[in-house]
Coordinates of C-alpha atoms in Angstrom, one line a residue:
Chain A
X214 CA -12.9 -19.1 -11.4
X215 CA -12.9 -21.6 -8.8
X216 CA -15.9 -22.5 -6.6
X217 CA -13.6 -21.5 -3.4
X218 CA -13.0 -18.2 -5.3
X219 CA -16.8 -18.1 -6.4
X220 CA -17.7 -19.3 -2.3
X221 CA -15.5 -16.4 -1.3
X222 CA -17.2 -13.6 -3.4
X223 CA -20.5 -14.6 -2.3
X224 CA -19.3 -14.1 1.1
X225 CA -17.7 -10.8 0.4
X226 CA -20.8 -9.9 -1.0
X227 CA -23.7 -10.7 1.7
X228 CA -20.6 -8.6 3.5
X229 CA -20.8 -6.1 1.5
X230 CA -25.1 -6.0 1.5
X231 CA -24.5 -5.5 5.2
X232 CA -21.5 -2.5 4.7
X233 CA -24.6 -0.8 2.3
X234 CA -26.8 -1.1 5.2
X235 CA -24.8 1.0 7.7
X236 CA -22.6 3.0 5.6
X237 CA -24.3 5.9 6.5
X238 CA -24.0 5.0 10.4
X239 CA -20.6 4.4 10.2
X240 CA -19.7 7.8 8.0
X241 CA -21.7 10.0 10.4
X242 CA -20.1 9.1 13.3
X243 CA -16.7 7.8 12.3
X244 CA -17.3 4.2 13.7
X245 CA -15.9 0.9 12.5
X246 CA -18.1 -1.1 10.5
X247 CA -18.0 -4.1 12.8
X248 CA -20.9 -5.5 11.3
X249 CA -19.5 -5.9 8.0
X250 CA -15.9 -6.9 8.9
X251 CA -17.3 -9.9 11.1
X252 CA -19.4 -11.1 7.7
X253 CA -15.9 -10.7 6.3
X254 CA -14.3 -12.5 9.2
X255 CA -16.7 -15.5 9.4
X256 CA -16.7 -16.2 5.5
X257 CA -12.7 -16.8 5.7
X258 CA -12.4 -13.4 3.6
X259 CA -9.3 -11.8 6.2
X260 CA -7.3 -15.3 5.3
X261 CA -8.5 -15.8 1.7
X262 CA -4.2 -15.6 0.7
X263 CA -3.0 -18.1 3.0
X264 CA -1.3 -21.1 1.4
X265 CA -2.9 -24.5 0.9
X266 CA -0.2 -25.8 3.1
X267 CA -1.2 -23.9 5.9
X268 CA -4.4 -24.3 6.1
X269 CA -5.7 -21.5 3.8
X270 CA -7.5 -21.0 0.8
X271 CA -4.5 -19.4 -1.4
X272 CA -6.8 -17.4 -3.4
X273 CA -5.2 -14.9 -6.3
X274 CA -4.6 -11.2 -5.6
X275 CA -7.2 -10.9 -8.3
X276 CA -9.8 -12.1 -6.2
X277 CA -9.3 -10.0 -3.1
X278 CA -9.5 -7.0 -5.7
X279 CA -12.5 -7.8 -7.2
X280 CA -13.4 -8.2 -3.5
X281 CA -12.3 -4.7 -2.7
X282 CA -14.5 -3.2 -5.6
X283 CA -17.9 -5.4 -4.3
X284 CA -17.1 -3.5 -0.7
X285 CA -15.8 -0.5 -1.9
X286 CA -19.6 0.0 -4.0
X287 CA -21.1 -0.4 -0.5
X288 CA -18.8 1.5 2.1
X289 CA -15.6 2.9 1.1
X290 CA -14.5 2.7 4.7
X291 CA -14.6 -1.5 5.1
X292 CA -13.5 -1.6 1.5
X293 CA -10.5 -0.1 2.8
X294 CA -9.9 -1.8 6.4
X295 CA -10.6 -4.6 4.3
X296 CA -7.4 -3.2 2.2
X297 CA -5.5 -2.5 4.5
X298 CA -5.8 -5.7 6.4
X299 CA -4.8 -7.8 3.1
X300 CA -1.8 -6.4 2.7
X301 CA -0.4 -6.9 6.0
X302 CA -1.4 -10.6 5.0
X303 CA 0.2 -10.5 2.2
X304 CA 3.2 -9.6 3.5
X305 CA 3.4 -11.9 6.1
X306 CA 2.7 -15.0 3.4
X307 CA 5.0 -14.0 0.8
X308 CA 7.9 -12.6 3.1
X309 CA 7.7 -15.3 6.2
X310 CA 10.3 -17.7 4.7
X311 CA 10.4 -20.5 6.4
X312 CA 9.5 -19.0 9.9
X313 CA 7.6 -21.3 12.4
X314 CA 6.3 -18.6 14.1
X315 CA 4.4 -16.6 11.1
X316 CA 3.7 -20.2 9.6
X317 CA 2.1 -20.8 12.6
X318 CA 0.4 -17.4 12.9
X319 CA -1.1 -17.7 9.8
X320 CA -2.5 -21.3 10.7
X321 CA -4.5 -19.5 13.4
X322 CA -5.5 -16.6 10.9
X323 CA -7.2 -19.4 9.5
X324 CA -8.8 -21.0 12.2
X325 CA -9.9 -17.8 14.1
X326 CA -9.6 -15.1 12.2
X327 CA -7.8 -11.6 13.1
X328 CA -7.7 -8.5 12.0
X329 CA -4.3 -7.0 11.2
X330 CA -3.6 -3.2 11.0
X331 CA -0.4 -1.6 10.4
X332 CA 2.1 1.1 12.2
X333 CA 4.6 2.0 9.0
X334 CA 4.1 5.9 9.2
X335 CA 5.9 8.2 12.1
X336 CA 5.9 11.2 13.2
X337 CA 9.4 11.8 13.3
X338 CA 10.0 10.7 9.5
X339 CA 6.4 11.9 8.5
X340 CA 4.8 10.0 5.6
X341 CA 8.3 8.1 4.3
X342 CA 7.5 4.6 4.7
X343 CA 11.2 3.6 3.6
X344 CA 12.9 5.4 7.1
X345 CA 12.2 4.7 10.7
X346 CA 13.3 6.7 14.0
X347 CA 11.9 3.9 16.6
X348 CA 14.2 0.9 16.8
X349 CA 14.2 -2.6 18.0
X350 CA 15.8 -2.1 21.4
X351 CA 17.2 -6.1 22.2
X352 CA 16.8 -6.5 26.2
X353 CA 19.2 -8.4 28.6
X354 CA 16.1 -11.4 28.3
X355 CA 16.5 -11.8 24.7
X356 CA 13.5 -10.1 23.9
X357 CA 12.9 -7.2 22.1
X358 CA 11.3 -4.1 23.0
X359 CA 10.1 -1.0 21.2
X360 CA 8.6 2.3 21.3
X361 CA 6.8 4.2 18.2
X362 CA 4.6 7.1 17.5
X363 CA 2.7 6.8 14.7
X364 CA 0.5 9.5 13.3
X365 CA -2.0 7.5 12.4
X366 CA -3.0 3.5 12.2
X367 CA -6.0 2.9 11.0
X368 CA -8.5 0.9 12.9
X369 CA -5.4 0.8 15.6
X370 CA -8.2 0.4 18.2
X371 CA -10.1 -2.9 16.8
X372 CA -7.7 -4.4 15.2
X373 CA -6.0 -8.1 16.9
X374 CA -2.5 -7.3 15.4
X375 CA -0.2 -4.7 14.6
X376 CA 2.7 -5.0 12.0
X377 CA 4.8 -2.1 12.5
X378 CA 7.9 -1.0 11.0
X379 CA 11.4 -0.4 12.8
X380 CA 15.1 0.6 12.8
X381 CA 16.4 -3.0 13.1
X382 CA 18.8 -2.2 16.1
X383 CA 19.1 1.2 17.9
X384 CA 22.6 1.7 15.5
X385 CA 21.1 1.3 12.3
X386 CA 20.0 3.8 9.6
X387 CA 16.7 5.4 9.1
X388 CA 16.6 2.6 5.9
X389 CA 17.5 -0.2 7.6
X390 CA 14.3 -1.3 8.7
X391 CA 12.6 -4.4 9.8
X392 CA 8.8 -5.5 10.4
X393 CA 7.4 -6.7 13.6
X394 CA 3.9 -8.3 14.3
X395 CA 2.9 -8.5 17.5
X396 CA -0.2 -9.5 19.0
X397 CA -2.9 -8.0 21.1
X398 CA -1.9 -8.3 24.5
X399 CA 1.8 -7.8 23.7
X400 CA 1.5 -4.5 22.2
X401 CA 0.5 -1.2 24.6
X402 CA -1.9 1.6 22.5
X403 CA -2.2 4.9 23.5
X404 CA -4.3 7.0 21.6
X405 CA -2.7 10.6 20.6
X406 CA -5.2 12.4 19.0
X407 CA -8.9 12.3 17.6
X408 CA -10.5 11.2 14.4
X409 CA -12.8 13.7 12.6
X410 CA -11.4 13.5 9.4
X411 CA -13.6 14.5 5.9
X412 CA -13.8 10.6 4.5
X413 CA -13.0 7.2 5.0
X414 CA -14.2 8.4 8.7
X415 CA -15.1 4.5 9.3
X416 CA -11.5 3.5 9.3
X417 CA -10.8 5.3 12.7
X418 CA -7.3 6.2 11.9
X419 CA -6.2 8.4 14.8
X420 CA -2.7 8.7 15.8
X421 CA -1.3 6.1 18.2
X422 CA 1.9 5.6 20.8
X423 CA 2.7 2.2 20.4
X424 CA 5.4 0.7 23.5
X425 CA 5.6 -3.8 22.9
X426 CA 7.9 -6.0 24.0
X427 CA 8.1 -9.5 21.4
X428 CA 10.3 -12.4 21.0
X429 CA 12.6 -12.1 17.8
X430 CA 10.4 -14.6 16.2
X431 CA 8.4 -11.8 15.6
X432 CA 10.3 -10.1 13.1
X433 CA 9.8 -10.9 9.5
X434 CA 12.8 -12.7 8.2
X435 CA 13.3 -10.4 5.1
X436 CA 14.7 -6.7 5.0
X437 CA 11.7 -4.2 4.9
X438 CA 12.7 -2.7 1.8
X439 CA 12.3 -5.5 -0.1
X440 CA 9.1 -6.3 1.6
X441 CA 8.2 -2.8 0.7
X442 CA 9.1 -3.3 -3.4
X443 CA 8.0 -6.4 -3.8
X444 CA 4.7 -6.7 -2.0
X445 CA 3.6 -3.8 0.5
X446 CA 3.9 -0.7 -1.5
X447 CA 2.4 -2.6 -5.2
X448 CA -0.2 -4.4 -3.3
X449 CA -1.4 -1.4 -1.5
X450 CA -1.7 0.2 -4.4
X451 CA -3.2 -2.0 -6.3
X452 CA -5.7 -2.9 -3.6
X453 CA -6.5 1.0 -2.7
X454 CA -7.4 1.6 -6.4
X455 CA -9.7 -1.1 -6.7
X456 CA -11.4 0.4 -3.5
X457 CA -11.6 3.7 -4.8
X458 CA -12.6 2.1 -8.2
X459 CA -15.4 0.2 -6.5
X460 CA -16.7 4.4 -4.6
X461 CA -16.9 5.3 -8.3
X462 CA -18.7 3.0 -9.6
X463 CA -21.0 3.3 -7.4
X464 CA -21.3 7.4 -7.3
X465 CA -21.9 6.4 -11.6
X466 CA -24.5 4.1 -10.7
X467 CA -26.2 7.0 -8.6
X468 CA -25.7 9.3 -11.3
X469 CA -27.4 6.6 -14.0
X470 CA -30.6 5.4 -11.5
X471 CA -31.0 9.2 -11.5
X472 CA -31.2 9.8 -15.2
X473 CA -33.4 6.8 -15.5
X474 CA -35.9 8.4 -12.8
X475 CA -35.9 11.6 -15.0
X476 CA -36.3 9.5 -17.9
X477 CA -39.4 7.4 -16.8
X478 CA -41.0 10.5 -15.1
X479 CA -40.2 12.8 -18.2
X480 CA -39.7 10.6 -21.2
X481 CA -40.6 13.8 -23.9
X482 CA -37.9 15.3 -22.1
X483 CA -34.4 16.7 -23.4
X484 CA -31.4 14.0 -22.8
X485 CA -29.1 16.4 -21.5
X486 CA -27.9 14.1 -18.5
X487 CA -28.1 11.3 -20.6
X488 CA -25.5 12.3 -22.7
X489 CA -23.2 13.9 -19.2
X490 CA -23.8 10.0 -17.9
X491 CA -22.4 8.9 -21.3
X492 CA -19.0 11.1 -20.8
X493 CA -19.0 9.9 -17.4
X494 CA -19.1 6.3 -18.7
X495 CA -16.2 7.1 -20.8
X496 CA -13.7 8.7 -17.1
X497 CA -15.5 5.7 -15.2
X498 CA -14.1 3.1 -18.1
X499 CA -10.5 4.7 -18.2
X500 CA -10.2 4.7 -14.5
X501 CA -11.0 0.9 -14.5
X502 CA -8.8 0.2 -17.4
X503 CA -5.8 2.1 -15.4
X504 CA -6.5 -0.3 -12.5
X505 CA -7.1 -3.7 -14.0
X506 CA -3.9 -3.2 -16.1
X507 CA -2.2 -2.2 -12.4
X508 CA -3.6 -5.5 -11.1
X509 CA -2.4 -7.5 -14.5
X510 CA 1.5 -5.9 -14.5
X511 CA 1.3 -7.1 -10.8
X512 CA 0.1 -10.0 -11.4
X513 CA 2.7 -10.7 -14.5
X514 CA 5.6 -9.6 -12.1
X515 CA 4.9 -11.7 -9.5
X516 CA 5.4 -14.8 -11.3
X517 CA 9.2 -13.6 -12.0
X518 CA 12.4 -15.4 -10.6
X519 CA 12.8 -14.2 -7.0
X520 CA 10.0 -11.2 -8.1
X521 CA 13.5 -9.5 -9.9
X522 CA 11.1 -6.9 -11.6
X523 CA 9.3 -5.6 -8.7
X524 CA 12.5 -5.2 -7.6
X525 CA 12.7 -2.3 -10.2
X526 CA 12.6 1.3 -10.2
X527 CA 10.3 0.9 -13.2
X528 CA 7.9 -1.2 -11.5
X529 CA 7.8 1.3 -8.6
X530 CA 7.1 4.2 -11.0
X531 CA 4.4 2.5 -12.7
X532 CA 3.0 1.5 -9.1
X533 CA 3.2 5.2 -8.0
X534 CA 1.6 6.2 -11.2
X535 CA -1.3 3.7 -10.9
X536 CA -1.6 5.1 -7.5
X537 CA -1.9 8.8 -8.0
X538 CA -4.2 8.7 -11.1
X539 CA -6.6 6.0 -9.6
X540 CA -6.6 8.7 -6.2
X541 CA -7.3 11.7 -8.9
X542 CA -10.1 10.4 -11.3
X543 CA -11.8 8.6 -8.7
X544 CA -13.0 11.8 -6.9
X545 CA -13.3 13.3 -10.3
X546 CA -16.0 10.8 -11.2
X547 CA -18.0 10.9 -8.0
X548 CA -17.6 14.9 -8.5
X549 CA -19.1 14.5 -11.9
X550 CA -22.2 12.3 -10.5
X551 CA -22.6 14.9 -8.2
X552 CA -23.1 17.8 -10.4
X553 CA -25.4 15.7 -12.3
X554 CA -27.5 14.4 -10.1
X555 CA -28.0 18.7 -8.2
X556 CA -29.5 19.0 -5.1
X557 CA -30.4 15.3 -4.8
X558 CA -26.8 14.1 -5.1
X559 CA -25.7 17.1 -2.4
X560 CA -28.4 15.8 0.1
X561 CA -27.1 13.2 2.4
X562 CA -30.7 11.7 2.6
X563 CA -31.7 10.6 -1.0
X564 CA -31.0 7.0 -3.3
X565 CA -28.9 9.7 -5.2
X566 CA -26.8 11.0 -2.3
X567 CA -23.0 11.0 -3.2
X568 CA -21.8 13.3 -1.0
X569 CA -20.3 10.1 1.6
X570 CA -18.5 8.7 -2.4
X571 CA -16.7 12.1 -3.1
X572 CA -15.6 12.5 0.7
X573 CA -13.9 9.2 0.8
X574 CA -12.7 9.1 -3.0
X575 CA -10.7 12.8 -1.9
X576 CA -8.8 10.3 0.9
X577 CA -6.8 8.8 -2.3
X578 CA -5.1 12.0 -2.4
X579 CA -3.4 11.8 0.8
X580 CA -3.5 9.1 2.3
X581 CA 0.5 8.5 0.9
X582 CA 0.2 11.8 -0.2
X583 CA 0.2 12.3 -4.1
X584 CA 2.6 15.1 -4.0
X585 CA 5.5 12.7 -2.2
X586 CA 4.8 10.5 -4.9
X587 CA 4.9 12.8 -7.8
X588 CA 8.4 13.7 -6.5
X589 CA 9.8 10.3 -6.2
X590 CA 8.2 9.7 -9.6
X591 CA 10.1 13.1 -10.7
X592 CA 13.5 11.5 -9.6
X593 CA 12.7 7.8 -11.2
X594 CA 12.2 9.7 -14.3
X595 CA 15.7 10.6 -14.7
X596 CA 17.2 7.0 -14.7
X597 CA 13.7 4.6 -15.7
X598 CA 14.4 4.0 -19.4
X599 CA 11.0 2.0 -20.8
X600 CA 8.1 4.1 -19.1
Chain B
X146 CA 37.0 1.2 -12.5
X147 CA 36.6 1.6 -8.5
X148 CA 38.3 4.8 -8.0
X149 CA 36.1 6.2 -10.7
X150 CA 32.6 4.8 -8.9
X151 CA 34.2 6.0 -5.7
X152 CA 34.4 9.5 -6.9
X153 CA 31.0 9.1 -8.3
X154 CA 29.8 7.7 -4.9
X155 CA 31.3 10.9 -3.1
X156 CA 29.9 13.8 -5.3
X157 CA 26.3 12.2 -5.6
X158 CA 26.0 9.7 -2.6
X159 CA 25.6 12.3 0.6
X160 CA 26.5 9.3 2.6
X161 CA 27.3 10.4 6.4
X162 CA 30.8 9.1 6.6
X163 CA 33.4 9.9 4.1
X164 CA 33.6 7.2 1.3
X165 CA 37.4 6.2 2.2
X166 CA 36.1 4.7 5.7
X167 CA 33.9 2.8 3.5
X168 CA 35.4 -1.1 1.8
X169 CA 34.3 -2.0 -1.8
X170 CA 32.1 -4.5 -0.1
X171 CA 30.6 -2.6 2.7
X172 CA 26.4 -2.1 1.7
X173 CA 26.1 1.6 0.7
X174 CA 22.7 1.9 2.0
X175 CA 23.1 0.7 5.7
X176 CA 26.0 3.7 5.4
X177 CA 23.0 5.9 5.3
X178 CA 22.9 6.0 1.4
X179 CA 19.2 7.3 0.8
X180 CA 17.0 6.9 -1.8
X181 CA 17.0 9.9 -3.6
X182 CA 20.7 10.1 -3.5
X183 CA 21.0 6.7 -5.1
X184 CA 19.3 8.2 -8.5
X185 CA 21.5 10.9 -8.7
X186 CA 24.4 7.9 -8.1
X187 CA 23.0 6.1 -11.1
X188 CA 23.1 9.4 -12.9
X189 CA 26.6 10.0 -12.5
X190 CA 27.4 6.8 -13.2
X191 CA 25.5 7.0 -16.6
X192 CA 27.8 10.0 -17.3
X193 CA 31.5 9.0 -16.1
X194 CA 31.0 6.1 -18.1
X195 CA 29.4 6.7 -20.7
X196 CA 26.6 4.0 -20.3
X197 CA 23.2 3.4 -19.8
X198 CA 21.7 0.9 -17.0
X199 CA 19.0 -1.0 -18.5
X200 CA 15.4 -1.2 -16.3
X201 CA 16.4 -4.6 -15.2
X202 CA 19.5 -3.4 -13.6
X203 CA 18.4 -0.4 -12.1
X204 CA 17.4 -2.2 -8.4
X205 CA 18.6 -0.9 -5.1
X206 CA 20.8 -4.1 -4.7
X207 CA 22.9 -3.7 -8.1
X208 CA 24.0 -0.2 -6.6
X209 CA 24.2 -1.4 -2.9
X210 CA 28.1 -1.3 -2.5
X211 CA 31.4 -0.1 -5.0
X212 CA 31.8 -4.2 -6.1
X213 CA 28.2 -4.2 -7.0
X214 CA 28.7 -1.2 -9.2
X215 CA 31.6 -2.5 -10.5
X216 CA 29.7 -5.8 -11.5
X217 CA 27.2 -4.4 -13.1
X218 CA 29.6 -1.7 -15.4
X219 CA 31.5 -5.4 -16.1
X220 CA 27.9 -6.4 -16.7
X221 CA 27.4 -3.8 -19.4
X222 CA 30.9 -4.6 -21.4
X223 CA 33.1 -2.2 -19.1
X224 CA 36.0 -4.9 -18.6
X225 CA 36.9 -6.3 -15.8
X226 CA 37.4 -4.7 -12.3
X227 CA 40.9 -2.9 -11.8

């Protein structure tokens, strides 16, 4: 690994010492975990994929992963704005073209760095990312204006810059869509509802009106759905799984500093939870084996000819399916730590409490809900030949 | 060979407009073609033909209008185009 990579990690974790710190704070009352996204910020960690050229430090994917598992051990909510924000970056990197405007926005990213959250889900088309109801509305100025209720964006309220997806003219289908940044300033928020949610309460995802008016500039060059196949949707789920990977390993380590406490305080005792933390060992390894081979096929696939194989309906499918296990065993393991570790794992005030792990592990579940995913995957099924 | 993806396109597409307002070149998805619908179009395909679409080929742009199609049956060894 390089020393930018290895300066980088060290960053994310001082960042992720500090996430430790207030995780509790920010899970009780569903507050954004400013402290550790400015460590992020200031150690160059929210534009760690921008190209050389531009400025940046064109780290791997592999890094930011690794990244999201070091945060994602500390809080699972800035493990996952952390997420979230990457791949909006990575879609503005890979899918800018040769656009002076997001060559020069990502310039800045560099120089002073910005938080990017995303508007992709509606409330007219629910939780299908690949159809839009809003629509770029083109004004007699040129400009372009637009008008979108999303059900949720997370961090909608601290975050610099929104990418949000639309119709790409008021004629076009609900697939025809295009992405738009726009900046704070140029975009109008209007909050729609409140955030008390189970988990991940730190991400403050409430639902949000969104009314902008941007120059065309603004609109990533490339069709959405290819953004989508190629880099939002396998990035994402990548990313996620190496969050929720990171909230299991963690709930494990809980379970294990427990045993050992028994252990030292009991050593004549039986080994009962030793040989539960063993069988735990065993769903902690296969969940980390699903999700570094996710990271490796996405890594392989990227380095194809115009990305032809993410193009595929069998790179979705495997994508989906790295998604929905990773969301299923991740809660299963913190579920396990929980029943070994009793009362003292089901307090929230105890070095054993995993009560905050298994809360935001559930999120995995729905947050792109499993069950739309399972039928997709139900349809691919029928035509994918090499599963 | 068009005619027969034409017919496929009509009893598995559910596109909004009827196919015949529709040219061999026109891009099947920005007709309203959805997702879902396109797997059942790559099912019937597999059928009236008689072939099977490799992974590789099975993207939304090889199935994005009737000439598409058509190139990727030719693709497979289905001869050339009517």
């Amino acid at each position: 690994m390089t020393a930018t990579a290895d300066d980088l990690l060290a960053g994310v974790a001082r960042a992720a010492q500090i996430a430790a710190t207030h995780a509790d704070d920010v899970d009780r009352q569903a507050r954004f975990p400013r402290e550790a996204m400015d460590e992020l910020a200031g150690c160059g960690a929210l534009a760690a994929l921008v190209p050389v050229e531009l400025g940046g430090l064109e780290l791997g994917l592999d890094v930011l992963a690794q990244s999201c598992v070091l945060l994602g051990r500390a809080c699972g909510a800035t493990a996952m704005v952390f997420a979230m924000h990457t791949i909006q970056v990575a879609c503005l990197v890979r899918h800018r073209k040769d656009s002076a405007w997001f060559e020069a926005y990502l310039r800045e990213l560099v120089a002073t760095p910005r938080l990017i959250a995303s508007a992709t889900s509606e409330v007219a088309t629910g939780g299908n990312l690949g159809a839009s109801s809003a629509a770029l509305e083109p004004q007699p100025d040129g400009q372009l204006r637009f008008d979108k209720k999303a059900p949720t964006i997370s961090y909608g309220a601290e975050a610099d810059d929104l990418l949000t997806t639309l119709r790409r003219s008021p004629d076009a289908e609900p697939g025809d869509q295009v992405a738009v940044l726009t900046r704070r300033g140029q975009h109008e928020l209007t909050e729609t509802g409140r955030w008390d949610p189970l988990g991940m309460r730190g991400t403050c995802s409430p639902g949000f009106a969104v009314t902008a008016t941007v120059g065309p500039a603004q609109v990533l060059p490339e069709p959405f759905d290819r953004i989508s196949a190629i880099t939002m949707v396998p990035v994402s789920h990548v990313l996620w799984s190496h969050v929720w990977l990171g909230i299991a390993t963690d709930a494990f380590e809980r379970a294990r500093a427990f045993t050992r406490a028994g252990a030292q305080r009991d050593p004549a005792g039986g080994d009962a939870n030793g040989r539960r933390l063993s069988t735990l060992l065993g769903e902690l390894s296969l969940l980390r084996a699903a999700v570094a081979a996710g990271l490796a096929e996405l890594t392989t696939a990227t380095a194809d000819d115009d990305f032809a194989g993410l193009m595929t309906m069998a790179a979705a499918l495997r994508f989906n399916t790295l998604k929905t296990t990773a969301s299923t065993s991740a809660p299963q393991v913190c579920w396990s730590a929980l029943a070994m570790c009793g009362i003292s794992g089901y307090r929230n005030d105890t070095p054993y409490s995993v009560g905050r792990h298994l809360r935001d592990a559930l999120s995995g579940s729905v947050m792109v809900a499993n069950d739309r995913l399972h039928a997709t995957n139900a349809r691919l099924l029928l035509v994918v030949k090499d599963v | 060979m068009n005619d027969l993806i034409r017919t496929v396109l009509r009893d598995h597409g559910r596109l909004p407009v009827p196919m015949e307002t529709l040219a061999d070149s026109d891009d099947l998805y920005r007709a309203g073609m959805a997702s879902h619908a396109s797997v059942n179009v790559m099912l019937g395909l597999e059928d009236a033909f008689d072939v099977e679409f490799p992974d590789r080929m099975l993207t939304r742009g090889v199935f994005a209008s009737v000439d598409a199609i058509a190139a990727a049956l030719t693709e497979l060894g289905l001869g050339a185009p009517a």
